[in-house]
Coordinates of C-alpha atoms in Angstrom, one line a residue:
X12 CA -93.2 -3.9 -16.0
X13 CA -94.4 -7.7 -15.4
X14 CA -90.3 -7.8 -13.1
X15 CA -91.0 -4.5 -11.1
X16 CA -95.0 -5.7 -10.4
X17 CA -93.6 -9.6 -9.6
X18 CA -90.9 -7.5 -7.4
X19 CA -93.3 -5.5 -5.8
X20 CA -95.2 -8.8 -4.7
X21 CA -92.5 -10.4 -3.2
X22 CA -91.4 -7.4 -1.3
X23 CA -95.1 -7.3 0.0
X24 CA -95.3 -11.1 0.9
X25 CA -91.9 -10.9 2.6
X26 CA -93.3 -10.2 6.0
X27 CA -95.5 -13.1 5.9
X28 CA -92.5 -15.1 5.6
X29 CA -90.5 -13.9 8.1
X30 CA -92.4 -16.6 10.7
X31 CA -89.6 -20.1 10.9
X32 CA -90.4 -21.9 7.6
X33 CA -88.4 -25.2 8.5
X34 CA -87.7 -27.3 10.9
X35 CA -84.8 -29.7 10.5
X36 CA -82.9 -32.5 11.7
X37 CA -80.6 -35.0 10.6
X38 CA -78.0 -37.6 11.8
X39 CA -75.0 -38.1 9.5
X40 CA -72.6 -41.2 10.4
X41 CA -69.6 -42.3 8.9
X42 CA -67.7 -45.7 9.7
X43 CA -64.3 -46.7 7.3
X44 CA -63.4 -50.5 6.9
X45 CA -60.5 -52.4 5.7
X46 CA -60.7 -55.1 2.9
X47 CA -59.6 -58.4 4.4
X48 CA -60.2 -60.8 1.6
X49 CA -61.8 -60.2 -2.7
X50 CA -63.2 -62.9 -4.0
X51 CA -63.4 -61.8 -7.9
X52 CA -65.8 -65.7 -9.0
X53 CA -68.5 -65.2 -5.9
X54 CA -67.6 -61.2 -5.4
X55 CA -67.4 -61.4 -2.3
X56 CA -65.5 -59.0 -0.1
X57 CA -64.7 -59.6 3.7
X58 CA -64.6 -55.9 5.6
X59 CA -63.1 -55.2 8.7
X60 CA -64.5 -52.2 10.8
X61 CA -61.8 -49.8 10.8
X62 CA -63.1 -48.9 15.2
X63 CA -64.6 -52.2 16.2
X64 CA -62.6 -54.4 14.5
X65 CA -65.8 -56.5 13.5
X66 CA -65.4 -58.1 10.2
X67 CA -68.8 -58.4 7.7
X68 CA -68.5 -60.2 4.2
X69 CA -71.1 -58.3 1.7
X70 CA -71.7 -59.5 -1.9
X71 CA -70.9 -56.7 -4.3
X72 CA -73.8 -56.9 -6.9
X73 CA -73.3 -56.2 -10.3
X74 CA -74.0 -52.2 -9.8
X75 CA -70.7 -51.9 -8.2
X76 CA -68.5 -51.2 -11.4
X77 CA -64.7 -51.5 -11.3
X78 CA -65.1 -54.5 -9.2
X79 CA -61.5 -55.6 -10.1
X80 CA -59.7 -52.7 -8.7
X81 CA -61.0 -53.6 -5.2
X82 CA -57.9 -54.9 -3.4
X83 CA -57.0 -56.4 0.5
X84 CA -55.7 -53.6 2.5
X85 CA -58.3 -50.7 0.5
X86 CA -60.1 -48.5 2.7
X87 CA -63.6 -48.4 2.7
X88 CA -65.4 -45.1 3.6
X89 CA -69.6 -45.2 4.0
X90 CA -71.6 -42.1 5.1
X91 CA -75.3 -42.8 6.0
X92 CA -77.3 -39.4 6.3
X93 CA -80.8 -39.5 7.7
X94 CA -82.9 -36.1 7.7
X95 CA -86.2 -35.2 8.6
X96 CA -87.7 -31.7 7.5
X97 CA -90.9 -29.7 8.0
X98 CA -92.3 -26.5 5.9
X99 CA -95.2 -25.0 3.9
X100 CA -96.5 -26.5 1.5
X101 CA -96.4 -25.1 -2.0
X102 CA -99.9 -24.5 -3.8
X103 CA -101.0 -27.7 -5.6
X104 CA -97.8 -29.5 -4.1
X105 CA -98.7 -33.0 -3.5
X106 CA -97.2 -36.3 -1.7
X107 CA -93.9 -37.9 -3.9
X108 CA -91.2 -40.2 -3.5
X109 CA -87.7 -39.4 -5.4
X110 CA -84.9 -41.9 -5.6
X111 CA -81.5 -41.2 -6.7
X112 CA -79.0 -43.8 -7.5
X113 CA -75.0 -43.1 -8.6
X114 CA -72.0 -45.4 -10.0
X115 CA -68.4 -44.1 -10.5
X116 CA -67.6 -43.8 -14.2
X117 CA -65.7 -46.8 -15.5
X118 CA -62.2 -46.8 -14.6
X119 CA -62.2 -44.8 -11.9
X120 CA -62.3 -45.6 -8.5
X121 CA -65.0 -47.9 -6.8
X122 CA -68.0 -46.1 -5.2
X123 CA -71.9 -46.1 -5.2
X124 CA -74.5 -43.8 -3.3
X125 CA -78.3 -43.8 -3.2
X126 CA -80.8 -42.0 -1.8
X127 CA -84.2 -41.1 -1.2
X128 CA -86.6 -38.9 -0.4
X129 CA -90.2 -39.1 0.6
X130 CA -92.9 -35.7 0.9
X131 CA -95.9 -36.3 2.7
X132 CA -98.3 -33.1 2.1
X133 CA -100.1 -33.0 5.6
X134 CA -102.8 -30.5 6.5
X135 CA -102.5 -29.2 10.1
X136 CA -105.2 -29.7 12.7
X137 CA -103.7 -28.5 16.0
X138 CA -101.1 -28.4 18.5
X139 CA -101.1 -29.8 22.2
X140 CA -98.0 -27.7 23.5
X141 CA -98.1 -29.7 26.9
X142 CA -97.7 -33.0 25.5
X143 CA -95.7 -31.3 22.2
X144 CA -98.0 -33.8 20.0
X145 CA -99.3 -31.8 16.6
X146 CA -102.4 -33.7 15.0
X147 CA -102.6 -33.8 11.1
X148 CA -104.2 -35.2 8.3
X149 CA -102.6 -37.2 5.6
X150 CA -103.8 -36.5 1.8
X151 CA -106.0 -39.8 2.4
X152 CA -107.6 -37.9 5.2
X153 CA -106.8 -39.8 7.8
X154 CA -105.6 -38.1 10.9
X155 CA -101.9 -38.8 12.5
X156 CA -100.5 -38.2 16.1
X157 CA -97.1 -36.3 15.3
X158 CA -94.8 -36.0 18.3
X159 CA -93.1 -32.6 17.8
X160 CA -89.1 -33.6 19.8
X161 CA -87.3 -30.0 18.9
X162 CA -87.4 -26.5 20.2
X163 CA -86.9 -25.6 16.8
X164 CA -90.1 -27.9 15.6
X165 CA -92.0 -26.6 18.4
X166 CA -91.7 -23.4 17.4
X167 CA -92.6 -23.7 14.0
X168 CA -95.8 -25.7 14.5
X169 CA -96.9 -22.9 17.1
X170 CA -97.0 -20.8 14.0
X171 CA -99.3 -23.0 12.1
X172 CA -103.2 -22.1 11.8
X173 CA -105.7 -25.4 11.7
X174 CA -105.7 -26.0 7.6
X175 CA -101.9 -25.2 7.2
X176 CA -100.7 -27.5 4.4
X177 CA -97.4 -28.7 5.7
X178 CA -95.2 -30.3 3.5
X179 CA -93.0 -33.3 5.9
X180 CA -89.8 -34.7 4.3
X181 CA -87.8 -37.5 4.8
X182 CA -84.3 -37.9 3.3
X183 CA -82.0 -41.3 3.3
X184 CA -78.8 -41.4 1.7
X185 CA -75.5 -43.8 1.7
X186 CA -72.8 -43.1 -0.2
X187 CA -69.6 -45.7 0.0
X188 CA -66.4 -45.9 -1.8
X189 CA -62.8 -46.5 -2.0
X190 CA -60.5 -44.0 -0.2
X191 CA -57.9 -43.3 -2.6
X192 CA -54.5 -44.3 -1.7

């Protein structure tokens, strides 16, 4: 009884959510590199970009397991994702910060990604569709000047009614690794 009354209810509320309930955007980039030079007593490693042909030396901390496999010649993939999106808040859904970090099992090959991922719960004030600036509140109560840049953005903040809770992500990841051979 409880499934077919819970079914019932989303059937009902289904309508309601038909309006756009993101808005997205994100930016991936990828660059690869070749290892010039290991150093295994400072752990340094000289890269050379694989399309510039500029060369950086990083310091690989100790986080960076199977160190000693790293070899001249390897290539080095990195992918840097950057994301921004915008829905409805959920009921008591408040501001939070996640942050992920990965290693490669011992023995396999090198590789390491983090990432994070900030919500700011913001509670809608208005929209000025001829300058595409929305005005919010943060949950300190401050109010913020939000430049809206997408159709897609645009159209979801038309939607919005003054006391909206919106919930405004922001993603970062990098993952990077040795390309096996």
């Amino acid at each position: 009884m409880l499934i077919k009354l819970l079914a019932s209810a989303f059937f009902l509320i289904l309508p309601a959510l038909s309006f756009a309930q993101t808005a997205e955007r994100s930016v991936t980039i990828e660059a690869d590199a070749t290892v010039k030079s290991v150093d295994p007593d400072t752990r340094l490693i000289v890269l050379q970009n694989s399309e510039t042909g500029e060369e950086e030396t990083i310091v690989a901390g100790p986080e960076v397991v199977n160190f000693d496999q790293i070899e001249e010649g390897d290539t080095v993939k990195a992918v840097y994702t950057l994301g921004v999106a915008a829905s409805m808040a959920f009921p008591g859904e408040v501001d939070s910060m996640v942050e992920l970090e990965a290693q490669v099992a011992e023995g396999s090959t090198p590789g390491v990604a983090a990432g994070t991922m900030v919500t700011l719960i913001l509670t809608f004030v208005s929209f000025d569709a001829a300058s595409s600036i929305a005005t919010v509140t943060d949950s300190s109560g401050t109010e913020q000047m939000i430049e809206v840049e997408t159709d897609v953005g645009r159209e979801f903040v038309e939607q919005l009614s003054p006391g909206d809770r919106v919930a405004l992500s922001f993603t970062e990841g990098l993952a990077v690794g040795i390309v096996e051979k």
